[in-house]
Short mmCIF file of C-alpha atoms and ligand atoms in Angstrom, two decimals:
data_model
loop_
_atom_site.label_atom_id
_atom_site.label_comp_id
_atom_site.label_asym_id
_atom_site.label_seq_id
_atom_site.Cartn_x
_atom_site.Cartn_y
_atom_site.Cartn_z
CA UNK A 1 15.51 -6.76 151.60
CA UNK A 2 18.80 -4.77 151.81
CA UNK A 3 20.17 -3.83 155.42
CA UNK A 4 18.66 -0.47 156.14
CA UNK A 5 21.46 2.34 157.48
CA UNK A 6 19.92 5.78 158.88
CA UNK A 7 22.69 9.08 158.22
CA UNK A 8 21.98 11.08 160.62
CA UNK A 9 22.29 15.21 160.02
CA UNK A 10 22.28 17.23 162.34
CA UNK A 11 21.62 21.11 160.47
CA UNK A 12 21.62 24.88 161.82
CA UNK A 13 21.10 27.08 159.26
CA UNK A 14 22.96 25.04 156.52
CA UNK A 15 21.15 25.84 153.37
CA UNK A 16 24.17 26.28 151.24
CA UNK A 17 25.42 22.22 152.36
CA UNK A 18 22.60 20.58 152.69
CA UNK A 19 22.56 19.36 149.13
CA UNK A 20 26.33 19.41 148.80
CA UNK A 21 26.13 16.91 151.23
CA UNK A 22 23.23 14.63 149.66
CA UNK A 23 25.09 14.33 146.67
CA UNK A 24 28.39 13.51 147.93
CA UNK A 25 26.87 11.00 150.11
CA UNK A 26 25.07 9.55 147.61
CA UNK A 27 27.60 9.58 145.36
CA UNK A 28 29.41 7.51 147.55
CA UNK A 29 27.03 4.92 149.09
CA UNK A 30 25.95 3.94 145.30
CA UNK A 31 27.82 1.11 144.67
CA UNK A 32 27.07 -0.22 148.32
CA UNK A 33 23.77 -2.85 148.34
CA UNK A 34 21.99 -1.03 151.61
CA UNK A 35 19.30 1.02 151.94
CA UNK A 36 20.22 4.58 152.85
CA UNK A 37 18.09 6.65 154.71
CA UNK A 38 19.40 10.34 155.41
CA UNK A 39 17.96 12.04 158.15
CA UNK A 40 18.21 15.69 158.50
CA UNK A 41 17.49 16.92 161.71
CA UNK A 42 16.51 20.99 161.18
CA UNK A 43 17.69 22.25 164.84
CA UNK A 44 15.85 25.67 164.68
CA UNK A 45 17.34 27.45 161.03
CA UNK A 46 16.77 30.68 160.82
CA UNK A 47 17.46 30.09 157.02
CA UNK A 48 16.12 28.42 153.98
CA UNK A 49 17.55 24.86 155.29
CA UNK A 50 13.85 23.33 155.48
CA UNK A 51 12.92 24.40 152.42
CA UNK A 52 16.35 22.66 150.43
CA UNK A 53 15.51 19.23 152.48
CA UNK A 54 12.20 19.56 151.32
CA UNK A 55 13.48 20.04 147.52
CA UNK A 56 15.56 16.99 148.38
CA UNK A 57 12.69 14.92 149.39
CA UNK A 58 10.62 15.64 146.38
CA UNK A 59 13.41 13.76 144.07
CA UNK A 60 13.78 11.28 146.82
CA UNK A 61 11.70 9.57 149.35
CA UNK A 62 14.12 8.21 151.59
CA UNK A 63 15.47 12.02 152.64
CA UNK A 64 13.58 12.94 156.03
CA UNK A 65 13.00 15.43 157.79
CA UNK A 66 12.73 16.05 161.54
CA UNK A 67 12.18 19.41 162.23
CA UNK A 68 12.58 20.88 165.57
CA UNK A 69 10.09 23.88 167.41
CA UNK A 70 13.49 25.51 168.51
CA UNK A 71 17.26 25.31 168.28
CA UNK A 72 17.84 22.72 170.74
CA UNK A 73 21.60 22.18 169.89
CA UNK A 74 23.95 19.66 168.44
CA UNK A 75 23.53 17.29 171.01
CA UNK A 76 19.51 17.32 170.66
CA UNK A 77 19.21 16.87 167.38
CA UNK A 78 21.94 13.47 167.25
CA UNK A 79 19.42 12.26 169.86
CA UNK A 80 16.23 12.79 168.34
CA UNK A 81 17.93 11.17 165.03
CA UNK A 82 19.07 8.29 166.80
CA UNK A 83 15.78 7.87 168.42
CA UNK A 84 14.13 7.75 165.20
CA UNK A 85 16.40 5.35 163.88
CA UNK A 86 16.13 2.88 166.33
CA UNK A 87 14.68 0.67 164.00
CA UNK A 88 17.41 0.86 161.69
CA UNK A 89 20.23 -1.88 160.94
CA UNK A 90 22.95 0.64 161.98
CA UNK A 91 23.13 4.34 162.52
CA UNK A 92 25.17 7.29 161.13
CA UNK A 93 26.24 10.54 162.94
CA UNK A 94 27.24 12.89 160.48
CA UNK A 95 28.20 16.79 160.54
CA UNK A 96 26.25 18.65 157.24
CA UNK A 97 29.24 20.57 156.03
CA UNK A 98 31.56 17.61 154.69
CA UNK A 99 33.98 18.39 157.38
CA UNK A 100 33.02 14.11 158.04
CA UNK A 101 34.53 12.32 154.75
CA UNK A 102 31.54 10.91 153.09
CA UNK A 103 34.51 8.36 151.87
CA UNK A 104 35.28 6.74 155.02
CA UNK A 105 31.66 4.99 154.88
CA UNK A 106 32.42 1.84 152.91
CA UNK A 107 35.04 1.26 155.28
CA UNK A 108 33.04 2.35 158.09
CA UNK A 109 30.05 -0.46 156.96
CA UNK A 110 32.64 -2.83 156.39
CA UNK A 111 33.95 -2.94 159.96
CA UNK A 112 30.65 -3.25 161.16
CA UNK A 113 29.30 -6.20 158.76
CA UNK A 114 32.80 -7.49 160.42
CA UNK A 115 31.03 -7.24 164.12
CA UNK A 116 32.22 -4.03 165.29
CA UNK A 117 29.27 -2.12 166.73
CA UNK A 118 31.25 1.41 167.72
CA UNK A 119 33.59 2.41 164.68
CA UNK A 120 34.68 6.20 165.39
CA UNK A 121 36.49 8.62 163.32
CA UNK A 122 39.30 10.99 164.02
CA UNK A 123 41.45 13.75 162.73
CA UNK A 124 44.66 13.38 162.80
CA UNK A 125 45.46 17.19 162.91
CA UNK A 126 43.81 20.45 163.74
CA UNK A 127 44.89 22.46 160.35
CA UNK A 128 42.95 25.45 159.55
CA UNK A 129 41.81 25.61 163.18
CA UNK A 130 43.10 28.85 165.19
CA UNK A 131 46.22 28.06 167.70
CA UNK A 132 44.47 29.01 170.64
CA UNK A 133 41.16 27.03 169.70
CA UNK A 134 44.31 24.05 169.72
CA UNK A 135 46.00 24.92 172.72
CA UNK A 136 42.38 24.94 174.95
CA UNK A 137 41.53 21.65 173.05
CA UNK A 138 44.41 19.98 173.83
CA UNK A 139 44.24 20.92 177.14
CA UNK A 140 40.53 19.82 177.37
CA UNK A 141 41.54 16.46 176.93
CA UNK A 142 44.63 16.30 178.76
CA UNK A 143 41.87 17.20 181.63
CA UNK A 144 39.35 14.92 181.11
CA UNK A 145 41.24 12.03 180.70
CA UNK A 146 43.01 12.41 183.45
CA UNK A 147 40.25 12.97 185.73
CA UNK A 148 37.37 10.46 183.67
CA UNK A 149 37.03 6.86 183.56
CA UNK A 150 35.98 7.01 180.23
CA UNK A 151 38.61 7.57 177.40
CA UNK A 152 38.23 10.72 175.33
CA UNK A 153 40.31 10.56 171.90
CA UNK A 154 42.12 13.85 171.04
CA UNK A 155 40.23 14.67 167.71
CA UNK A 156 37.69 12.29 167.93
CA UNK A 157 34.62 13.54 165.76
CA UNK A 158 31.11 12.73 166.28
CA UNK A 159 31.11 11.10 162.88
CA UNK A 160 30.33 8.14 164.00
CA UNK A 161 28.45 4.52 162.75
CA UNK A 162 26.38 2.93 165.20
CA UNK A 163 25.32 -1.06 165.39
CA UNK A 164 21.28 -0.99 165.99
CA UNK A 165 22.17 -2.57 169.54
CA UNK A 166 24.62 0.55 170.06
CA UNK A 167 21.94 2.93 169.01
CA UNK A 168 19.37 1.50 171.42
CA UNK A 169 21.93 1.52 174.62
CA UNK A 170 22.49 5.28 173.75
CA UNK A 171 18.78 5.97 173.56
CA UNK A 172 18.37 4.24 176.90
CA UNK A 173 20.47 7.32 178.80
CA UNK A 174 17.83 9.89 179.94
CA UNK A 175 20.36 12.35 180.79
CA UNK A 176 19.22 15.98 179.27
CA UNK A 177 21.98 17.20 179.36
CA UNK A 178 23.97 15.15 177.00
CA UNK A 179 27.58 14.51 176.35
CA UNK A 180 27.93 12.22 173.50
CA UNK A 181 31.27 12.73 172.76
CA UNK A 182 31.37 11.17 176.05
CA UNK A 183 28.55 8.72 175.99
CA UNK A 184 29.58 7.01 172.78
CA UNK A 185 32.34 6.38 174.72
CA UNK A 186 30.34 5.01 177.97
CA UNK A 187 28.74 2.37 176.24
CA UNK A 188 31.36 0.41 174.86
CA UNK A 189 31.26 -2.40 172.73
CA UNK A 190 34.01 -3.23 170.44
CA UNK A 191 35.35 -0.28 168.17
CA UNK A 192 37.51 0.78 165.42
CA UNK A 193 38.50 4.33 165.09
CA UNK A 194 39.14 5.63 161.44
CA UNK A 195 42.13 8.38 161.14
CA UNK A 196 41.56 11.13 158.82
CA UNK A 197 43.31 14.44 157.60
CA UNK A 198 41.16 17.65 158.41
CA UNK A 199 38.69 18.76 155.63
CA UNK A 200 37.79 22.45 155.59
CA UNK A 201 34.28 23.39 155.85
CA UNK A 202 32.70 22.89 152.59
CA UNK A 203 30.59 26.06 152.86
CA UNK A 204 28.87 28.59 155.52
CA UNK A 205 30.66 29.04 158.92
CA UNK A 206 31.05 26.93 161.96
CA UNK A 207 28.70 27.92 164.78
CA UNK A 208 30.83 27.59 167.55
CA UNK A 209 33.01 30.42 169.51
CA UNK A 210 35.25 30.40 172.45
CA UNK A 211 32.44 30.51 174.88
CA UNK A 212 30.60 27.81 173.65
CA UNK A 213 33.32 25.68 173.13
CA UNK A 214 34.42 27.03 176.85
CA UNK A 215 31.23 26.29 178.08
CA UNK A 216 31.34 22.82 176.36
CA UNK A 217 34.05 21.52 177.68
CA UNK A 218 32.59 22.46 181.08
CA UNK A 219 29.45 20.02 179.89
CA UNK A 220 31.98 17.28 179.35
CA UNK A 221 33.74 17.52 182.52
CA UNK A 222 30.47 17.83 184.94
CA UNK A 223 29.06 14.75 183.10
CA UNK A 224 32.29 12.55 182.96
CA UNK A 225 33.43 12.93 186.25
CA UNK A 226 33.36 13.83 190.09
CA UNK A 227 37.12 14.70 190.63
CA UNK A 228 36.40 18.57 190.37
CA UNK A 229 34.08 17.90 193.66
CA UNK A 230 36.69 15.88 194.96
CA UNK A 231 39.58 18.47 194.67
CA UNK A 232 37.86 20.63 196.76
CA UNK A 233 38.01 18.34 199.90
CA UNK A 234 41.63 18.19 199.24
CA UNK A 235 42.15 21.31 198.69
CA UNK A 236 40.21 22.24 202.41
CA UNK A 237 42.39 19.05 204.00
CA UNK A 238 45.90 20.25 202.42
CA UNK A 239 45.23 24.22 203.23
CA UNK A 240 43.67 23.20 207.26
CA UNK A 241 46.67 21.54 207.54
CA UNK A 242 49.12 24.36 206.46
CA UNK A 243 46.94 27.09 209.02
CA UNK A 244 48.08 23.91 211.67
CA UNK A 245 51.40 24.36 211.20
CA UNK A 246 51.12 27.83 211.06
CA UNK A 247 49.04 27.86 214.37
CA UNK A 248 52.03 25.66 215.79
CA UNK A 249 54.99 28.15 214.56
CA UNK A 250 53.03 31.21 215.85
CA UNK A 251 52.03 29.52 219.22
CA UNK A 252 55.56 28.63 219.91
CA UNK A 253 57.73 31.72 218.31
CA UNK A 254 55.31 33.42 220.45
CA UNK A 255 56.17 31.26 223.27
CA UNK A 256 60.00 32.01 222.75
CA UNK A 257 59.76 35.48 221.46
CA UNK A 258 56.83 37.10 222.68
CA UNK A 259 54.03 38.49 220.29
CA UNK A 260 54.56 41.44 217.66
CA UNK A 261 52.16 42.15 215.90
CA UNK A 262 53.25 42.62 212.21
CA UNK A 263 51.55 40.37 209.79
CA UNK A 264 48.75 42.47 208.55
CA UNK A 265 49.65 42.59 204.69
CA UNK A 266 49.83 38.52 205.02
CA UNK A 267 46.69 37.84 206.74
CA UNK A 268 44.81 39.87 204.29
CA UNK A 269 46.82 38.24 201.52
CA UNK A 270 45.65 34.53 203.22
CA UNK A 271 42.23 36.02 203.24
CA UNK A 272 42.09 36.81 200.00
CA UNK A 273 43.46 34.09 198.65
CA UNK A 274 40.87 31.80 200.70
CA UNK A 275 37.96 33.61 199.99
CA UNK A 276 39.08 33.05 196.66
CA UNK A 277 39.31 28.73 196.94
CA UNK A 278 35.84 28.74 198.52
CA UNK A 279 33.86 30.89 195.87
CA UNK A 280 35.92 28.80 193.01
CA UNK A 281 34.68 25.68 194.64
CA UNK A 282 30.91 27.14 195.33
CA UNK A 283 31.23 28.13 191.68
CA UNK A 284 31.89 24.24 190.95
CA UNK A 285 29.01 22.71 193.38
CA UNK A 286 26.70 25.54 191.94
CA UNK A 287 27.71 23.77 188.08
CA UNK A 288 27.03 20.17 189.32
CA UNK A 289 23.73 21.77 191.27
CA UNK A 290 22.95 23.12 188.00
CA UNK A 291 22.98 19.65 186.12
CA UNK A 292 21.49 18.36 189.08
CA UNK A 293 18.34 21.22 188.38
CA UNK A 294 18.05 20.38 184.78
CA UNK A 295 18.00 17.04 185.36
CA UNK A 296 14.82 16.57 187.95
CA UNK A 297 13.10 18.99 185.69
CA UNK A 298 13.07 16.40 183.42
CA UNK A 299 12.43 18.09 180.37
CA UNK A 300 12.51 16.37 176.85
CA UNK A 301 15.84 16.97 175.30
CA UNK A 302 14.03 18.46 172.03
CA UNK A 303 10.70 19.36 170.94
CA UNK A 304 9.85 17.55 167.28
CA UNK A 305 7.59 20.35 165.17
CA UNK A 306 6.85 17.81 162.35
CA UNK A 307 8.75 15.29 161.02
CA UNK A 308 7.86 13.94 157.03
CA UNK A 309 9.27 10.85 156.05
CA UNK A 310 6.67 8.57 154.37
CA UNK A 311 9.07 6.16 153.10
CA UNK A 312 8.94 3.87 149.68
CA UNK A 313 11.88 1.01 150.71
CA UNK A 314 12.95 -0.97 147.79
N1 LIG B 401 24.66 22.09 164.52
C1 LIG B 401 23.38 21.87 165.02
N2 LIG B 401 22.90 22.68 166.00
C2 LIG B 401 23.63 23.71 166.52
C3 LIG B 401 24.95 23.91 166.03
C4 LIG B 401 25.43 23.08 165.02
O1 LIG B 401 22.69 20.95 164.58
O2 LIG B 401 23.12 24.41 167.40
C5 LIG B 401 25.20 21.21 163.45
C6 LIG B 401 25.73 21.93 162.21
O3 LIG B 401 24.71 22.23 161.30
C7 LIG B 401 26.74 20.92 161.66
C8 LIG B 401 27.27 20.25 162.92
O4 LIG B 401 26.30 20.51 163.95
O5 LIG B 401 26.12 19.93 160.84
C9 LIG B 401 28.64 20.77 163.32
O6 LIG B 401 28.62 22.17 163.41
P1 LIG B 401 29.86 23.07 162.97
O7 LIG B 401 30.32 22.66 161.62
O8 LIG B 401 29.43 24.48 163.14
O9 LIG B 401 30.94 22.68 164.07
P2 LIG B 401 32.52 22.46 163.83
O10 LIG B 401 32.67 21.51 162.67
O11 LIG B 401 33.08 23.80 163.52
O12 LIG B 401 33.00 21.88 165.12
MG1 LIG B 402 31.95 21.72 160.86
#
């Protein structure tokens, strides 16, 4: 029996791509002696996005479906098709709107029959993507990397195939709040990562804006690392030790000079200024609290409405 190889989807209101997509992929993966299974994971549409998968299953049985109560998000729905592929030879990740080069997958598959288990994808360059969106990336990962231990590729997509081992490890993290960007990443294993130029989306609009992608980045950093915590005893240890030397310099000009009492413009500047450190800092305890919160509530990551996929393997 051929090697089986779930593609996972992840789809928010995509009706206009999800068959786009089916057909490129397929057009693609024919010549290749596997057995594909494409898994659409509906996160919530609004739109007629069942309804095309459903079309697409009635001309072939290995489409699925997973459809979700609720939008859960991205990260949700490349969970819930991982943990439904489990069983699978190798796992997908793949965006819905061809902005992931159906193309690269014979290479991808070949790099994994040659014992790779993590083989990533990349753009090279951020064309068609607004300056600013560039500048705030860039700097995202500047960040991160500088303050993580695990390395985050400039560009990196979540396109993404996945050895069955790979797959399970991932599934094995019970964090909610989920990073995979970041947790591809974490597990290891040995990779390749695939270069690519940047492909516009193919139809319908991306479904992220500045404060989501703000907000995001935020995710990232509270998963990946402590350092923000950190910063803030150094921060406290580097300013109690300027107030010392200040203490000392006002102690003994006093000494030498006797006291005047001018100053008022800079204590209240000091004040300010410190008030401001402390509620930046409570503002960063509060985000890892936060994580913390969502965490111990343990709630599932994604709520499955129904999922049809009755299956006739070759
Ligand atoms: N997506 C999703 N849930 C969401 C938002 C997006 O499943 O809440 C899917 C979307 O359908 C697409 C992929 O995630 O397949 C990437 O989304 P998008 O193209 O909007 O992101 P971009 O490529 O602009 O980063
Ligand atoms: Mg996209």
């Amino acid at each position: 029996m051929a090697k089986k190889i779930s593609i996972i989807v992840p789809c928010y209101n995509e009706e206009e791509t999800v068959r786009t997509f089916y057909n490129e992929v397929r057009k693609v993966v024919a010549s290749l002696d596997y057995y594909f299974e494409i898994v659409y994971v509906n996160d919530g549409s609004r739109d007629q996005t069942v309804n095309e998968v459903l079309k697409l299953r009635e001309e072939d049985k290995s489409v699925t479906l997973i459809d979700f109560s609720r939008n859960f998000g991205k990260e949700s729905a490349i969970l819930a098709g991982l943990e439904y592929s489990k069983e699978a030879d190798a796992a997908v990740v793949m965006d819905v709107d061809l902005q992931d080069p159906p193309e690269l997958l014979p290479k991808m598959i070949k790099y994994w029959e040659q014992g790779f288990d993590n083989i990533s994808t990349r753009r090279k360059n951020r064309d068609g993507e607004p300056p600013i969106r560039s500048f705030f990336a860039n700097a995202f990962y500047k960040i991160i990397n500088a303050i993580s231990h695990v390395e985050f590729v400039d560009g990196a997509r979540d396109y993404r195939l996945l050895s069955k081992r790979a797959v399970n490890d991932l599934i094995s993290l019970k964090e909610t709040n989920r990073f995979s960007k970041g947790l591809f990443q974490w597990i290891g294993y040995d990779g390749v990562c695939i270069e690519f130029e940047h492909v516009d989306r193919s139809a319908g609009e991306t479904k992220w804006n500045f404060m989501k992608l703000v907000n995001y980045a935020i995710e990232g950093i509270t998963a990946f690392s402590n350092t923000p915590l950190r910063l803030a005893t150094y921060t406290g240890i580097i300013i109690a030790f300027i107030a010392f030397l200040f203490l000392l310099y006002t102690f003994i000009s006093t000494l030498l000079f006797g006291n005047n009492t001018a100053g008022w413009s800079s204590l209240i500047c000091i004040l300010l200024f410190l008030g401001g450190v402390q509620l930046i800092f409570l503002g960063i305890i509060g985000e890892y609290i936060g994580r913390i919160y969502n965490e111990v509530k343990q709630r599932p990551a994604y709520i499955v409405k129904s999922i049809i996929n009755e299956q006739v393997e070759e």
